[in-house]
């Protein structure tokens, strides 16, 4: 008896999303490493925690695919891309990364709607809400650096921003503190 409750199209799109979340984690890891190397430990730590959150999103989808009786295929993760040119550029890239991910979540939502796969549609609503939060978070980062002077932000402004972010309440918590249900 076939216990797979996902269509081939949906399961392959979800598997692709598993890879995209893993890629997002790698992107934040690489930006965090770049920032730490430049001495911005507060912002770096913020992005390291965000990287852990992206991995959690990956696990959430992985568990859903298995729960629906479909196959998980772990594919290669593309390279995260080049380092940012500046802290401002880094925050712009973070925002773009989130918007791109939102678009791929929306494609999945549409796909599940078209197939009348209501379980998947319902599962994805969590990601729709999460992306709103993540875009807001990225947008707030951009606002903060714009206030600090954007590309012209001086060392003192960047120092304060770094200090600010090191005490930012955890939206993304440390990997060991998160669960799939409560990322
Ligand atoms: Fe997975 O939420 Fe950001 O991209």
PDB file of N, CA and C in Angstrom, residues 21 53-61 101 105-106 109 119-134 171 173 179-183:
ATOM      1  N   UNK A  21      16.762  26.301   2.815  1.00  0.00           N
ATOM      2  CA  UNK A  21      16.922  26.693   4.223  1.00  0.00           C
ATOM      3  C   UNK A  21      18.359  26.418   4.675  1.00  0.00           C
ATOM      4  N   UNK A  53      18.824  29.216  13.362  1.00  0.00           N
ATOM      5  CA  UNK A  53      17.375  29.224  13.154  1.00  0.00           C
ATOM      6  C   UNK A  53      17.013  28.690  11.756  1.00  0.00           C
ATOM      7  N   UNK A  54      17.829  29.054  10.772  1.00  0.00           N
ATOM      8  CA  UNK A  54      17.565  28.562   9.410  1.00  0.00           C
ATOM      9  C   UNK A  54      17.703  27.039   9.335  1.00  0.00           C
ATOM     10  N   UNK A  55      18.677  26.521  10.047  1.00  0.00           N
ATOM     11  CA  UNK A  55      18.835  25.064  10.082  1.00  0.00           C
ATOM     12  C   UNK A  55      17.613  24.415  10.699  1.00  0.00           C
ATOM     13  N   UNK A  56      17.064  25.097  11.671  1.00  0.00           N
ATOM     14  CA  UNK A  56      15.854  24.591  12.307  1.00  0.00           C
ATOM     15  C   UNK A  56      14.675  24.552  11.342  1.00  0.00           C
ATOM     16  N   UNK A  57      14.616  25.570  10.483  1.00  0.00           N
ATOM     17  CA  UNK A  57      13.562  25.579   9.459  1.00  0.00           C
ATOM     18  C   UNK A  57      13.742  24.382   8.530  1.00  0.00           C
ATOM     19  N   UNK A  58      15.005  24.129   8.196  1.00  0.00           N
ATOM     20  CA  UNK A  58      15.309  22.989   7.345  1.00  0.00           C
ATOM     21  C   UNK A  58      14.786  21.694   7.981  1.00  0.00           C
ATOM     22  N   UNK A  59      15.063  21.532   9.288  1.00  0.00           N
ATOM     23  CA  UNK A  59      14.625  20.324   9.991  1.00  0.00           C
ATOM     24  C   UNK A  59      13.105  20.214  10.047  1.00  0.00           C
ATOM     25  N   UNK A  60      12.470  21.354  10.188  1.00  0.00           N
ATOM     26  CA  UNK A  60      11.009  21.363  10.284  1.00  0.00           C
ATOM     27  C   UNK A  60      10.400  20.794   8.986  1.00  0.00           C
ATOM     28  N   UNK A  61      10.951  21.191   7.853  1.00  0.00           N
ATOM     29  CA  UNK A  61      10.423  20.699   6.567  1.00  0.00           C
ATOM     30  C   UNK A  61      10.789  19.217   6.387  1.00  0.00           C
ATOM     31  N   UNK A 101      13.761  34.016  -0.132  1.00  0.00           N
ATOM     32  CA  UNK A 101      13.207  32.828   0.519  1.00  0.00           C
ATOM     33  C   UNK A 101      11.690  32.934   0.636  1.00  0.00           C
ATOM     34  N   UNK A 105       8.844  30.266  -0.679  1.00  0.00           N
ATOM     35  CA  UNK A 105       7.761  29.750   0.182  1.00  0.00           C
ATOM     36  C   UNK A 105       6.407  30.012  -0.498  1.00  0.00           C
ATOM     37  N   UNK A 106       6.248  31.203  -1.066  1.00  0.00           N
ATOM     38  CA  UNK A 106       4.973  31.530  -1.736  1.00  0.00           C
ATOM     39  C   UNK A 106       4.704  30.583  -2.915  1.00  0.00           C
ATOM     40  N   UNK A 109       3.360  27.491  -1.494  1.00  0.00           N
ATOM     41  CA  UNK A 109       1.981  27.677  -1.027  1.00  0.00           C
ATOM     42  C   UNK A 109       1.032  27.575  -2.226  1.00  0.00           C
ATOM     43  N   UNK A 119      -3.111  19.741   3.728  1.00  0.00           N
ATOM     44  CA  UNK A 119      -2.181  19.488   4.846  1.00  0.00           C
ATOM     45  C   UNK A 119      -0.897  20.293   4.634  1.00  0.00           C
ATOM     46  N   UNK A 120      -0.383  20.242   3.392  1.00  0.00           N
ATOM     47  CA  UNK A 120       0.847  20.985   3.103  1.00  0.00           C
ATOM     48  C   UNK A 120       0.575  22.485   3.132  1.00  0.00           C
ATOM     49  N   UNK A 121      -0.558  22.881   2.592  1.00  0.00           N
ATOM     50  CA  UNK A 121      -0.928  24.301   2.607  1.00  0.00           C
ATOM     51  C   UNK A 121      -0.935  24.808   4.052  1.00  0.00           C
ATOM     52  N   UNK A 122      -1.562  24.016   4.917  1.00  0.00           N
ATOM     53  CA  UNK A 122      -1.650  24.399   6.325  1.00  0.00           C
ATOM     54  C   UNK A 122      -0.273  24.424   6.991  1.00  0.00           C
ATOM     55  N   UNK A 123       0.539  23.422   6.697  1.00  0.00           N
ATOM     56  CA  UNK A 123       1.896  23.355   7.241  1.00  0.00           C
ATOM     57  C   UNK A 123       2.692  24.608   6.851  1.00  0.00           C
ATOM     58  N   UNK A 124       2.509  25.036   5.595  1.00  0.00           N
ATOM     59  CA  UNK A 124       3.292  26.168   5.084  1.00  0.00           C
ATOM     60  C   UNK A 124       2.900  27.513   5.670  1.00  0.00           C
ATOM     61  N   UNK A 125       1.704  27.587   6.263  1.00  0.00           N
ATOM     62  CA  UNK A 125       1.285  28.880   6.826  1.00  0.00           C
ATOM     63  C   UNK A 125       2.251  29.337   7.932  1.00  0.00           C
ATOM     64  N   UNK A 126       2.826  28.371   8.631  1.00  0.00           N
ATOM     65  CA  UNK A 126       3.823  28.719   9.657  1.00  0.00           C
ATOM     66  C   UNK A 126       4.992  29.469   9.010  1.00  0.00           C
ATOM     67  N   UNK A 127       5.421  28.985   7.836  1.00  0.00           N
ATOM     68  CA  UNK A 127       6.549  29.623   7.137  1.00  0.00           C
ATOM     69  C   UNK A 127       6.167  30.992   6.581  1.00  0.00           C
ATOM     70  N   UNK A 128       4.909  31.129   6.171  1.00  0.00           N
ATOM     71  CA  UNK A 128       4.462  32.430   5.671  1.00  0.00           C
ATOM     72  C   UNK A 128       4.580  33.456   6.805  1.00  0.00           C
ATOM     73  N   UNK A 129       4.101  33.069   7.992  1.00  0.00           N
ATOM     74  CA  UNK A 129       4.184  33.986   9.150  1.00  0.00           C
ATOM     75  C   UNK A 129       5.633  34.249   9.522  1.00  0.00           C
ATOM     76  N   UNK A 130       6.429  33.193   9.526  1.00  0.00           N
ATOM     77  CA  UNK A 130       7.836  33.299   9.906  1.00  0.00           C
ATOM     78  C   UNK A 130       8.577  34.257   8.964  1.00  0.00           C
ATOM     79  N   UNK A 131       8.271  34.169   7.663  1.00  0.00           N
ATOM     80  CA  UNK A 131       8.957  35.052   6.715  1.00  0.00           C
ATOM     81  C   UNK A 131       8.592  36.514   6.947  1.00  0.00           C
ATOM     82  N   UNK A 132       7.359  36.764   7.387  1.00  0.00           N
ATOM     83  CA  UNK A 132       6.989  38.155   7.697  1.00  0.00           C
ATOM     84  C   UNK A 132       7.900  38.649   8.826  1.00  0.00           C
ATOM     85  N   UNK A 133       8.061  37.811   9.858  1.00  0.00           N
ATOM     86  CA  UNK A 133       8.942  38.186  10.984  1.00  0.00           C
ATOM     87  C   UNK A 133      10.375  38.392  10.520  1.00  0.00           C
ATOM     88  N   UNK A 134      10.841  37.482   9.661  1.00  0.00           N
ATOM     89  CA  UNK A 134      12.238  37.556   9.252  1.00  0.00           C
ATOM     90  C   UNK A 134      12.511  38.748   8.338  1.00  0.00           C
ATOM     91  N   UNK A 171      15.712  36.701  18.961  1.00  0.00           N
ATOM     92  CA  UNK A 171      14.666  36.186  18.071  1.00  0.00           C
ATOM     93  C   UNK A 171      15.169  34.820  17.627  1.00  0.00           C
ATOM     94  N   UNK A 173      17.558  32.079  18.688  1.00  0.00           N
ATOM     95  CA  UNK A 173      18.279  31.693  19.891  1.00  0.00           C
ATOM     96  C   UNK A 173      19.433  30.762  19.563  1.00  0.00           C
ATOM     97  N   UNK A 179      13.994  24.235  19.414  1.00  0.00           N
ATOM     98  CA  UNK A 179      13.430  22.961  19.029  1.00  0.00           C
ATOM     99  C   UNK A 179      12.735  23.168  17.687  1.00  0.00           C
ATOM    100  N   UNK A 180      12.377  22.086  17.049  1.00  0.00           N
ATOM    101  CA  UNK A 180      11.694  22.217  15.769  1.00  0.00           C
ATOM    102  C   UNK A 180      10.340  22.888  15.948  1.00  0.00           C
ATOM    103  N   UNK A 181       9.633  22.565  17.061  1.00  0.00           N
ATOM    104  CA  UNK A 181       8.322  23.183  17.303  1.00  0.00           C
ATOM    105  C   UNK A 181       8.458  24.653  17.655  1.00  0.00           C
ATOM    106  N   UNK A 182       9.567  24.981  18.317  1.00  0.00           N
ATOM    107  CA  UNK A 182       9.716  26.349  18.810  1.00  0.00           C
ATOM    108  C   UNK A 182      11.074  26.927  18.408  1.00  0.00           C
ATOM    109  N   UNK A 183      11.226  27.231  17.105  1.00  0.00           N
ATOM    110  CA  UNK A 183      12.550  27.644  16.631  1.00  0.00           C
ATOM    111  C   UNK A 183      12.929  29.050  17.082  1.00  0.00           C
TER     112      UNK A 183
END
